[in-house]
Amino acid sequence: MDEKSYYSRLFIALVMVLLFGVIVLQYVCPTSDCQLLHLASLSSRFGSRAPGDRADGASTGDPYSSEDGALARFVPRFNFTSKDLNRVVHFNIKEDDVIVFLHIQKTGGTTFGRHLVRNIQLERPCECHAGQKKCTCYRPGKRDTWLFSRFSTGWSCGLHADWTELTNCVPSFMSNRESQEMRKTPRRNYYYITILRDPVWRYLSEWRHVQRGATWKASKHMCDGRLPTLNELPSCYTGDDWSGCTLEEFMACPYNLASNRQTRMLADLSLVGCYNLSIMSESQRWAVLVESAKRNLRNMAFFGLTEYQRKTQYLFEHTFRLSFIAPFTQLNGTRATSVEVEPETQRRIRELNQWDVELYEYARDLFLQRFQYARQQERREARQRRLQERRKLRAKVRPWWGTTGKNVFNPTKAPQQTEQYSVMSFPEKQVDTEKKLEREPEGQVEDNWLEEDDSETMLDYLENVEQWR
């Protein structure tokens, strides 16, 4: 056998092994987000590093600063209180606390929902089996779930239940699942979370989904104890579904719930008579809804944005003191982004979703301010740790120089300066540095350590944070 034939067979064998591996991966983990979790886990296990990371595990720069194509400098528009920005909850997974995921259509909620059941480091991880849509997420030592979501309890309050439905349904649902002994325990704490998305791309994504045959007929739209009538909530199509509809047809239907869906699903619908449109004018109705949605969003334990995956992961971990196993991945190549939409059509979509646009701008501002506030807290805590370490170091140095803290050797003439530090200069410099840190105001965090690892976004926040308090 000649050398050319040998290499040809070797190449064919390698190709067959590669194809076999791809087939096995598709069989074991068919979804793209599941594959990304495996790839991220493998890359971290074998020492792969993301851009900007050093071999020793330290980062050469802020991993969040250049994400998602965000603006170099973020200028806040809204004045939030420190209570609005400081979102750290005392979630106790071992007791009776429950995370409730409000899943809005086409916001990336399916991927985030899988993160919740498959990607969190837990003492007792969720049990997920191939071929089953739901996972079992029990607390340590109990047969009681800590997560209310599509992938843990299913659509128990209706398909894509909104805020109005969930807040009325979840407590009674969880109470019915409890044993008689558990019902005697104190009242549960429910922590509501959700994911939002840019209104134009979310709308286009829902159109493509409906075009492929999605209907969401199983949605209940329960409000004030009753379902909406057909006159209150007419259908946009007459057949079994609306598959094949054009974008123009999708936009033309005045009853299409895709328009301003995020505002409607986050608002308290009972404030406007649910789906009865005759109670008040359309402008009054939406003004009430958007303010209610902002208020509910602000009071939620957590919300993330599809366009900011790494920051979403960071804020969730910061809020609940839970850690994900594999990092979130920013996927910008969706079906919606592949649609070529004329600028005029995009303008019309924004007009159809004007309340979602207003809500999203508010949410984005609050989201980025919360992120910056959390990062500022981290730097303050790190500064305090450095100060404590220096105090410990001074306590160790003092016995060497004497119990009084004064130097035994006190020459009348200053020692000659050299390139190296003398034995006298080190403790004096240490004490001076510590006194300087102690004299700094509590709110001031723009020290050398901050400058080493920061972004322009954070600096802009620090320049304006005092006026928001």
CSV table of C-alpha atoms in Angstrom, one decimal:
chain,number,residue,atom,x,y,z
A,1,MET,CA,0.0,0.0,0.0
A,2,ASP,CA,1.5,3.3,-1.1
A,3,GLU,CA,1.7,6.3,1.2
A,4,LYS,CA,-1.0,8.3,-0.8
A,5,SER,CA,-3.6,5.5,-0.3
A,6,TYR,CA,-2.7,5.3,3.4
A,7,TYR,CA,-3.4,9.0,4.0
A,8,SER,CA,-6.6,8.9,2.0
A,9,ARG,CA,-8.0,6.1,4.2
A,10,LEU,CA,-6.9,7.9,7.3
A,11,PHE,CA,-8.7,11.1,6.2
A,12,ILE,CA,-11.9,9.1,5.4
A,13,ALA,CA,-11.7,7.5,8.8
A,14,LEU,CA,-11.4,10.8,10.6
A,15,VAL,CA,-14.3,12.2,8.7
A,16,MET,CA,-16.5,9.2,9.6
A,17,VAL,CA,-15.5,9.6,13.3
A,18,LEU,CA,-16.4,13.3,13.2
A,19,LEU,CA,-19.8,12.6,11.6
A,20,PHE,CA,-20.5,9.9,14.1
A,21,GLY,CA,-19.8,12.3,17.0
A,22,VAL,CA,-22.1,15.0,15.5
A,23,ILE,CA,-24.9,12.4,15.2
A,24,VAL,CA,-24.4,11.2,18.8
A,25,LEU,CA,-24.5,14.8,20.0
A,26,GLN,CA,-27.7,15.6,18.1
A,27,TYR,CA,-29.3,12.5,19.6
A,28,VAL,CA,-28.3,13.1,23.2
A,29,CYS,CA,-28.8,16.9,23.1
A,30,PRO,CA,-30.8,18.0,20.1
A,31,THR,CA,-31.4,21.7,21.2
A,32,SER,CA,-28.9,24.4,20.4
A,33,ASP,CA,-28.9,25.9,23.8
A,34,CYS,CA,-28.2,22.5,25.4
A,35,GLN,CA,-25.3,22.0,23.1
A,36,LEU,CA,-23.9,25.4,24.0
A,37,LEU,CA,-24.1,24.4,27.7
A,38,HIS,CA,-22.1,21.3,26.9
A,39,LEU,CA,-19.5,23.1,24.8
A,40,ALA,CA,-19.1,25.8,27.5
A,41,SER,CA,-18.7,23.2,30.2
A,42,LEU,CA,-16.1,21.3,28.1
A,43,SER,CA,-14.2,24.5,27.3
A,44,SER,CA,-14.0,25.4,31.0
A,45,ARG,CA,-13.0,21.9,31.9
A,46,PHE,CA,-10.2,21.8,29.4
A,47,GLY,CA,-8.9,25.2,30.2
A,48,SER,CA,-10.2,27.2,27.3
A,49,ARG,CA,-10.4,30.9,27.9
A,50,ALA,CA,-12.6,33.7,26.7
A,51,PRO,CA,-11.1,36.7,25.1
A,52,GLY,CA,-9.6,39.0,27.7
A,53,ASP,CA,-8.9,36.2,30.2
A,54,ARG,CA,-5.4,35.4,31.3
A,55,ALA,CA,-4.0,31.9,31.8
A,56,ASP,CA,-4.0,32.3,35.6
A,57,GLY,CA,-7.8,32.9,35.6
A,58,ALA,CA,-7.7,36.6,36.1
A,59,SER,CA,-9.3,38.9,33.5
A,60,THR,CA,-7.3,41.5,31.6
A,61,GLY,CA,-10.4,43.7,31.4
A,62,ASP,CA,-14.1,44.1,32.4
A,63,PRO,CA,-15.9,41.1,30.8
A,64,TYR,CA,-19.1,43.0,30.7
A,65,SER,CA,-17.9,46.3,29.1
A,66,SER,CA,-18.0,45.3,25.5
A,67,GLU,CA,-20.9,42.9,25.5
A,68,ASP,CA,-23.9,43.1,23.2
A,69,GLY,CA,-22.6,46.1,21.3
A,70,ALA,CA,-23.8,48.4,24.1
A,71,LEU,CA,-22.9,52.1,24.0
A,72,ALA,CA,-19.5,53.1,25.3
A,73,ARG,CA,-21.0,55.4,27.8
A,74,PHE,CA,-24.4,54.9,29.3
A,75,VAL,CA,-26.2,58.0,30.4
A,76,PRO,CA,-29.1,57.3,32.8
A,77,ARG,CA,-32.4,58.9,32.0
A,78,PHE,CA,-34.5,57.9,35.0
A,79,ASN,CA,-34.1,58.7,38.7
A,80,PHE,CA,-34.3,55.5,40.7
A,81,THR,CA,-34.0,55.2,44.5
A,82,SER,CA,-31.3,53.0,46.1
A,83,LYS,CA,-34.1,50.6,47.0
A,84,ASP,CA,-34.9,50.2,43.3
A,85,LEU,CA,-31.3,49.5,42.4
A,86,ASN,CA,-30.2,47.3,45.3
A,87,ARG,CA,-31.8,44.0,44.3
A,88,VAL,CA,-30.5,41.4,46.7
A,89,VAL,CA,-33.1,39.0,48.0
A,90,HIS,CA,-32.8,36.5,50.9
A,91,PHE,CA,-33.8,33.5,48.9
A,92,ASN,CA,-33.8,30.4,51.0
A,93,ILE,CA,-34.1,27.3,48.9
A,94,LYS,CA,-34.1,25.0,51.9
A,95,GLU,CA,-37.3,26.6,53.4
A,96,ASP,CA,-40.4,27.8,51.6
A,97,ASP,CA,-39.2,30.5,49.1
A,98,VAL,CA,-40.3,30.1,45.5
A,99,ILE,CA,-39.0,31.6,42.3
A,100,VAL,CA,-41.8,32.3,39.8
A,101,PHE,CA,-40.8,32.7,36.2
A,102,LEU,CA,-43.1,34.9,34.1
A,103,HIS,CA,-42.4,33.7,30.6
A,104,ILE,CA,-43.3,36.2,27.8
A,105,GLN,CA,-43.4,34.8,24.3
A,106,LYS,CA,-40.3,35.2,22.1
A,107,THR,CA,-38.1,36.9,24.6
A,108,GLY,CA,-35.6,34.1,25.0
A,109,GLY,CA,-37.5,32.7,27.9
A,110,THR,CA,-37.1,29.1,26.8
A,111,THR,CA,-33.3,29.3,26.9
A,112,PHE,CA,-33.4,31.1,30.3
A,113,GLY,CA,-35.9,28.6,31.6
A,114,ARG,CA,-33.5,25.8,30.7
A,115,HIS,CA,-30.7,27.6,32.5
A,116,LEU,CA,-32.8,27.6,35.7
A,117,VAL,CA,-33.3,23.8,35.7
A,118,ARG,CA,-30.0,22.6,34.1
A,119,ASN,CA,-27.4,25.2,34.8
A,120,ILE,CA,-27.5,26.3,38.4
A,121,GLN,CA,-25.1,25.0,41.0
A,122,LEU,CA,-27.3,23.5,43.7
A,123,GLU,CA,-26.9,21.2,46.6
A,124,ARG,CA,-29.7,19.1,45.1
A,125,PRO,CA,-29.8,19.8,41.3
A,126,CYS,CA,-33.0,19.5,39.3
A,127,GLU,CA,-33.6,16.0,37.9
A,128,CYS,CA,-34.0,16.2,34.1
A,129,HIS,CA,-34.5,13.1,32.0
A,130,ALA,CA,-34.3,12.7,28.2
A,131,GLY,CA,-37.7,12.7,26.5
A,132,GLN,CA,-39.4,14.5,29.4
A,133,LYS,CA,-40.4,18.2,29.2
A,134,LYS,CA,-40.4,18.9,32.9
A,135,CYS,CA,-37.7,18.5,35.5
A,136,THR,CA,-38.1,17.8,39.2
A,137,CYS,CA,-36.6,20.6,41.2
A,138,TYR,CA,-36.9,19.6,44.9
A,139,ARG,CA,-35.4,21.4,47.9
A,140,PRO,CA,-32.6,19.6,49.8
A,141,GLY,CA,-34.2,17.0,52.0
A,142,LYS,CA,-37.8,17.8,50.9
A,143,ARG,CA,-40.3,16.8,48.2
A,144,ASP,CA,-41.3,20.4,47.6
A,145,THR,CA,-40.4,22.5,44.6
A,146,TRP,CA,-38.5,25.8,44.8
A,147,LEU,CA,-39.2,26.8,41.2
A,148,PHE,CA,-42.5,27.6,39.4
A,149,SER,CA,-41.8,27.6,35.6
A,150,ARG,CA,-42.6,25.9,32.4
A,151,PHE,CA,-39.8,23.3,32.9
A,152,SER,CA,-40.5,22.5,36.5
A,153,THR,CA,-44.3,22.8,37.1
A,154,GLY,CA,-45.4,23.1,33.5
A,155,TRP,CA,-48.1,25.6,32.4
A,156,SER,CA,-50.0,25.1,35.7
A,157,CYS,CA,-51.6,28.6,35.5
A,158,GLY,CA,-52.2,28.6,31.8
A,159,LEU,CA,-50.0,28.8,28.7
A,160,HIS,CA,-47.7,31.9,29.1
A,161,ALA,CA,-49.7,33.2,32.0
A,162,ASP,CA,-49.3,36.9,32.6
A,163,TRP,CA,-48.7,38.9,35.9
A,164,THR,CA,-52.4,39.2,36.6
A,165,GLU,CA,-52.9,35.4,36.2
A,166,LEU,CA,-49.8,34.3,38.1
A,167,THR,CA,-50.2,36.5,41.2
A,168,ASN,CA,-53.7,35.1,41.6
A,169,CYS,CA,-53.0,31.5,40.7
A,170,VAL,CA,-49.5,30.6,42.0
A,171,PRO,CA,-50.2,30.9,45.8
A,172,SER,CA,-53.3,28.7,45.6
A,173,PHE,CA,-51.5,26.2,43.3
A,174,MET,CA,-48.6,25.9,45.6
A,175,SER,CA,-50.9,25.6,48.6
A,176,ASN,CA,-52.8,22.7,47.0
A,177,ARG,CA,-49.5,20.8,46.4
A,178,GLU,CA,-48.5,21.1,50.0
A,179,SER,CA,-49.2,18.4,52.6
A,180,GLN,CA,-51.4,19.1,55.6
A,181,GLU,CA,-48.2,19.5,57.8
A,182,MET,CA,-46.6,22.0,55.4
A,183,ARG,CA,-49.7,24.2,55.3
A,184,LYS,CA,-49.0,25.1,58.9
A,185,THR,CA,-45.7,26.7,58.0
A,186,PRO,CA,-45.4,30.5,57.6
A,187,ARG,CA,-46.4,32.2,54.5
A,188,ARG,CA,-44.2,31.5,51.4
A,189,ASN,CA,-42.1,34.2,49.8
A,190,TYR,CA,-42.7,34.4,46.0
A,191,TYR,CA,-39.9,36.0,43.9
A,192,TYR,CA,-41.1,36.9,40.5
A,193,ILE,CA,-38.7,37.1,37.6
A,194,THR,CA,-39.0,37.6,33.8
A,195,ILE,CA,-37.0,38.4,30.6
A,196,LEU,CA,-37.7,41.3,28.2
A,197,ARG,CA,-36.6,41.9,24.7
A,198,ASP,CA,-36.4,44.7,22.2
A,199,PRO,CA,-40.0,45.2,21.1
A,200,VAL,CA,-39.4,45.3,17.3
A,201,TRP,CA,-37.4,42.1,17.2
A,202,ARG,CA,-39.7,40.4,19.7
A,203,TYR,CA,-42.7,41.3,17.5
A,204,LEU,CA,-41.0,40.0,14.3
A,205,SER,CA,-40.0,36.8,16.1
A,206,GLU,CA,-43.6,36.3,17.2
A,207,TRP,CA,-44.8,36.9,13.6
A,208,ARG,CA,-42.4,34.3,12.3
A,209,HIS,CA,-43.6,31.9,15.0
A,210,VAL,CA,-47.2,32.4,14.2
A,211,GLN,CA,-46.4,32.1,10.5
A,212,ARG,CA,-45.1,28.6,11.2
A,213,GLY,CA,-48.4,27.6,12.9
A,214,ALA,CA,-48.2,28.7,16.5
A,215,THR,CA,-51.5,29.8,18.1
A,216,TRP,CA,-51.2,29.8,21.9
A,217,LYS,CA,-54.9,28.7,22.0
A,218,ALA,CA,-54.3,27.2,25.4
A,219,SER,CA,-53.7,30.6,27.0
A,220,LYS,CA,-56.5,31.3,29.5
A,221,HIS,CA,-56.2,35.1,29.9
A,222,MET,CA,-57.9,34.7,33.3
A,223,CYS,CA,-58.7,38.1,35.0
A,224,ASP,CA,-60.9,39.0,37.9
A,225,GLY,CA,-62.0,35.3,38.2
A,226,ARG,CA,-63.3,34.9,34.7
A,227,LEU,CA,-62.2,34.3,31.1
A,228,PRO,CA,-62.6,37.0,28.4
A,229,THR,CA,-65.6,36.7,26.1
A,230,LEU,CA,-65.2,36.3,22.3
A,231,ASN,CA,-66.3,39.8,21.8
A,232,GLU,CA,-63.7,41.1,24.3
A,233,LEU,CA,-60.9,39.1,22.7
A,234,PRO,CA,-61.7,38.3,19.0
A,235,SER,CA,-59.5,36.1,16.9
A,236,CYS,CA,-57.3,37.4,14.0
A,237,TYR,CA,-58.0,34.3,11.9
A,238,THR,CA,-60.9,32.0,11.1
A,239,GLY,CA,-59.1,28.6,10.6
A,240,ASP,CA,-57.2,26.4,12.9
A,241,ASP,CA,-54.2,28.7,12.9
A,242,TRP,CA,-52.7,31.7,11.1
A,243,SER,CA,-49.9,29.9,9.4
A,244,GLY,CA,-48.5,31.6,6.3
A,245,CYS,CA,-49.8,35.0,7.2
A,246,THR,CA,-47.8,37.9,5.8
A,247,LEU,CA,-46.2,40.6,8.0
A,248,GLU,CA,-48.8,43.1,6.6
A,249,GLU,CA,-51.7,40.8,7.6
A,250,PHE,CA,-50.1,40.3,11.0
A,251,MET,CA,-49.8,44.0,11.6
A,252,ALA,CA,-53.2,44.8,10.3
A,253,CYS,CA,-55.2,42.9,12.9
A,254,PRO,CA,-56.4,45.3,15.6
A,255,TYR,CA,-56.9,42.4,18.1
A,256,ASN,CA,-53.5,41.0,17.7
A,257,LEU,CA,-52.1,40.4,21.3
A,258,ALA,CA,-48.6,40.5,19.9
A,259,SER,CA,-48.8,44.3,19.9
A,260,ASN,CA,-47.5,45.7,23.2
A,261,ARG,CA,-47.5,42.1,24.6
A,262,GLN,CA,-44.8,42.8,27.2
A,263,THR,CA,-46.7,45.7,28.7
A,264,ARG,CA,-50.0,43.8,28.9
A,265,MET,CA,-48.3,40.7,30.4
A,266,LEU,CA,-46.5,42.7,33.1
A,267,ALA,CA,-49.4,45.0,34.1
A,268,ASP,CA,-52.3,44.5,36.5
A,269,LEU,CA,-55.2,44.1,34.0
A,270,SER,CA,-57.8,44.4,36.7
A,271,LEU,CA,-57.0,48.1,36.9
A,272,VAL,CA,-58.5,48.6,33.5
A,273,GLY,CA,-61.4,46.2,33.6
A,274,CYS,CA,-59.4,43.3,32.2
A,275,TYR,CA,-60.3,42.9,28.5
A,276,ASN,CA,-63.4,45.0,28.6
A,277,LEU,CA,-62.4,47.9,26.3
A,278,SER,CA,-65.5,50.0,26.9
A,279,ILE,CA,-64.6,51.1,30.5
A,280,MET,CA,-62.1,53.8,29.4
A,281,SER,CA,-60.6,55.2,26.3
A,282,GLU,CA,-57.7,53.4,24.6
A,283,SER,CA,-55.2,56.1,25.5
A,284,GLN,CA,-56.3,56.1,29.1
A,285,ARG,CA,-56.2,52.3,29.2
A,286,TRP,CA,-52.6,52.0,27.9
A,287,ALA,CA,-51.4,54.9,30.1
A,288,VAL,CA,-52.6,53.0,33.2
A,289,LEU,CA,-51.2,49.7,31.9
A,290,VAL,CA,-47.7,51.0,31.1
A,291,GLU,CA,-47.4,52.6,34.5
A,292,SER,CA,-48.6,49.4,36.2
A,293,ALA,CA,-46.1,47.4,34.1
A,294,LYS,CA,-43.2,49.7,35.1
A,295,ARG,CA,-44.2,49.5,38.8
A,296,ASN,CA,-44.5,45.7,38.7
A,297,LEU,CA,-41.2,45.4,36.8
A,298,ARG,CA,-39.5,47.6,39.3
A,299,ASN,CA,-40.8,45.6,42.3
A,300,MET,CA,-39.9,42.2,40.8
A,301,ALA,CA,-37.0,40.4,42.4
A,302,PHE,CA,-35.2,40.2,39.0
A,303,PHE,CA,-35.6,40.8,35.3
A,304,GLY,CA,-33.1,40.3,32.5
A,305,LEU,CA,-32.8,41.5,28.9
A,306,THR,CA,-32.3,39.2,26.0
A,307,GLU,CA,-29.8,41.7,24.5
A,308,TYR,CA,-27.5,41.5,27.6
A,309,GLN,CA,-26.9,37.8,28.4
A,310,ARG,CA,-23.8,38.2,30.5
A,311,LYS,CA,-25.2,41.1,32.5
A,312,THR,CA,-28.4,39.1,32.9
A,313,GLN,CA,-26.5,36.2,34.3
A,314,TYR,CA,-24.5,38.5,36.6
A,315,LEU,CA,-27.5,40.2,38.0
A,316,PHE,CA,-29.4,37.0,38.6
A,317,GLU,CA,-26.4,35.5,40.5
A,318,HIS,CA,-26.0,38.8,42.4
A,319,THR,CA,-29.7,38.9,43.3
A,320,PHE,CA,-30.2,35.3,44.4
A,321,ARG,CA,-26.7,34.4,45.5
A,322,LEU,CA,-26.8,31.5,43.2
A,323,SER,CA,-24.2,30.6,40.5
A,324,PHE,CA,-24.5,29.2,37.1
A,325,ILE,CA,-22.3,26.3,35.9
A,326,ALA,CA,-21.7,27.5,32.3
A,327,PRO,CA,-21.8,31.2,31.2
A,328,PHE,CA,-24.6,32.6,29.2
A,329,THR,CA,-24.0,33.0,25.5
A,330,GLN,CA,-25.1,36.0,23.4
A,331,LEU,CA,-26.9,34.6,20.3
A,332,ASN,CA,-27.8,37.4,17.9
A,333,GLY,CA,-28.5,35.2,14.9
A,334,THR,CA,-32.3,34.5,15.4
A,335,ARG,CA,-35.0,34.0,12.8
A,336,ALA,CA,-36.2,37.5,13.5
A,337,THR,CA,-32.8,39.1,12.7
A,338,SER,CA,-32.7,37.2,9.4
A,339,VAL,CA,-35.8,39.0,8.2
A,340,GLU,CA,-35.1,42.0,6.0
A,341,VAL,CA,-37.4,44.7,7.1
A,342,GLU,CA,-37.6,48.1,5.5
A,343,PRO,CA,-37.0,51.2,7.7
A,344,GLU,CA,-40.6,52.3,7.1
A,345,THR,CA,-42.0,48.9,8.2
A,346,GLN,CA,-39.8,49.0,11.4
A,347,ARG,CA,-41.2,52.5,12.1
A,348,ARG,CA,-44.8,51.1,11.8
A,349,ILE,CA,-43.9,48.2,14.1
A,350,ARG,CA,-42.6,50.7,16.7
A,351,GLU,CA,-45.8,52.7,16.4
A,352,LEU,CA,-47.9,49.5,16.9
A,353,ASN,CA,-45.7,48.7,20.0
A,354,GLN,CA,-45.3,52.2,21.3
A,355,TRP,CA,-46.1,51.2,24.9
A,356,ASP,CA,-43.7,48.2,24.7
A,357,VAL,CA,-41.0,50.6,23.4
A,358,GLU,CA,-41.6,53.0,26.3
A,359,LEU,CA,-41.5,50.1,28.8
A,360,TYR,CA,-38.4,48.6,27.3
A,361,GLU,CA,-36.5,51.9,27.4
A,362,TYR,CA,-37.5,52.2,31.1
A,363,ALA,CA,-36.5,48.6,31.7
A,364,ARG,CA,-33.1,49.0,29.9
A,365,ASP,CA,-32.3,52.1,31.9
A,366,LEU,CA,-33.2,50.4,35.2
A,367,PHE,CA,-31.4,47.2,34.2
A,368,LEU,CA,-28.1,49.0,33.4
A,369,GLN,CA,-28.3,51.1,36.5
A,370,ARG,CA,-28.8,48.0,38.6
A,371,PHE,CA,-25.9,46.4,37.0
A,372,GLN,CA,-23.6,49.4,37.7
A,373,TYR,CA,-24.9,49.7,41.2
A,374,ALA,CA,-24.1,46.0,41.9
A,375,ARG,CA,-20.6,46.4,40.4
A,376,GLN,CA,-20.1,49.5,42.6
A,377,GLN,CA,-21.1,47.4,45.7
A,378,GLU,CA,-18.5,44.8,44.7
A,379,ARG,CA,-15.8,47.4,44.5
A,380,ARG,CA,-16.7,48.8,47.9
A,381,GLU,CA,-16.6,45.3,49.5
A,382,ALA,CA,-13.3,44.6,47.8
A,383,ARG,CA,-12.0,48.0,49.1
A,384,GLN,CA,-13.1,47.1,52.6
A,385,ARG,CA,-11.4,43.7,52.3
A,386,ARG,CA,-8.1,45.3,51.2
A,387,LEU,CA,-8.3,47.7,54.2
A,388,GLN,CA,-8.8,44.8,56.6
A,389,GLU,CA,-5.9,42.9,55.1
A,390,ARG,CA,-3.7,46.0,55.5
A,391,ARG,CA,-4.7,46.3,59.1
A,392,LYS,CA,-3.9,42.6,59.7
A,393,LEU,CA,-0.5,43.2,58.0
A,394,ARG,CA,0.2,46.2,60.3
A,395,ALA,CA,-0.8,44.1,63.3
A,396,LYS,CA,1.8,41.5,62.3
A,397,VAL,CA,4.5,44.1,61.7
A,398,ARG,CA,4.1,46.0,65.0
A,399,PRO,CA,5.4,43.3,67.3
A,400,TRP,CA,8.5,43.1,65.3
A,401,TRP,CA,9.1,46.8,65.9
A,402,GLY,CA,7.9,46.9,69.5
A,403,THR,CA,4.6,46.7,71.4
A,404,THR,CA,4.2,50.5,71.3
A,405,GLY,CA,4.3,50.6,67.5
A,406,LYS,CA,7.3,53.0,67.6
A,407,ASN,CA,10.6,52.1,66.1
A,408,VAL,CA,13.4,51.2,68.5
A,409,PHE,CA,16.0,52.6,66.2
A,410,ASN,CA,15.4,56.4,65.7
A,411,PRO,CA,18.4,57.9,63.9
A,412,THR,CA,18.9,61.7,64.1
A,413,LYS,CA,19.8,61.8,60.4
A,414,ALA,CA,17.4,60.5,57.8
A,415,PRO,CA,18.7,57.4,56.0
A,416,GLN,CA,20.0,57.8,52.5
A,417,GLN,CA,17.5,57.0,49.8
A,418,THR,CA,18.4,54.0,47.6
A,419,GLU,CA,16.6,52.1,44.9
A,420,GLN,CA,15.5,49.5,47.4
A,421,TYR,CA,13.2,50.2,50.4
A,422,SER,CA,15.0,50.4,53.7
A,423,VAL,CA,13.7,48.5,56.7
A,424,MET,CA,12.3,51.8,58.0
A,425,SER,CA,10.4,52.9,54.9
A,426,PHE,CA,8.1,49.9,54.5
A,427,PRO,CA,6.1,50.0,57.7
A,428,GLU,CA,5.9,53.8,57.5
A,429,LYS,CA,4.5,53.7,54.0
A,430,GLN,CA,2.1,50.9,55.0
A,431,VAL,CA,0.7,53.0,57.8
A,432,ASP,CA,0.5,56.2,55.6
A,433,THR,CA,-1.4,54.2,52.9
A,434,GLU,CA,-3.9,52.8,55.5
A,435,LYS,CA,-4.5,56.3,57.0
A,436,LYS,CA,-5.1,57.6,53.5
A,437,LEU,CA,-7.7,54.9,52.9
A,438,GLU,CA,-9.4,55.5,56.2
A,439,ARG,CA,-9.7,59.3,55.4
A,440,GLU,CA,-11.5,58.5,52.1
A,441,PRO,CA,-15.3,59.0,52.2
A,442,GLU,CA,-17.4,55.9,52.2
A,443,GLY,CA,-19.1,56.7,48.9
A,444,GLN,CA,-15.8,57.3,47.1
A,445,VAL,CA,-14.8,54.3,45.2
A,446,GLU,CA,-12.7,55.9,42.4
A,447,ASP,CA,-9.4,54.6,43.7
A,448,ASN,CA,-6.5,53.0,41.9
A,449,TRP,CA,-8.0,49.6,42.1
A,450,LEU,CA,-11.1,50.8,40.3
A,451,GLU,CA,-9.1,52.3,37.5
A,452,GLU,CA,-7.3,49.0,36.9
A,453,ASP,CA,-10.4,47.1,36.0
A,454,ASP,CA,-13.3,49.3,34.8
A,455,SER,CA,-15.2,50.5,31.9
A,456,GLU,CA,-16.4,54.0,30.8
A,457,THR,CA,-19.9,52.9,31.6
A,458,MET,CA,-19.0,52.4,35.3
A,459,LEU,CA,-17.1,55.7,35.5
A,460,ASP,CA,-20.1,57.6,34.1
A,461,TYR,CA,-22.3,56.0,36.7
A,462,LEU,CA,-20.0,57.0,39.5
A,463,GLU,CA,-20.0,60.6,38.4
A,464,ASN,CA,-23.7,60.8,38.7
A,465,VAL,CA,-24.6,58.4,41.4
A,466,GLU,CA,-24.7,60.9,44.2
A,467,GLN,CA,-27.4,63.0,42.6
A,468,TRP,CA,-29.7,60.0,42.4
A,469,ARG,CA,-29.8,59.4,46.2
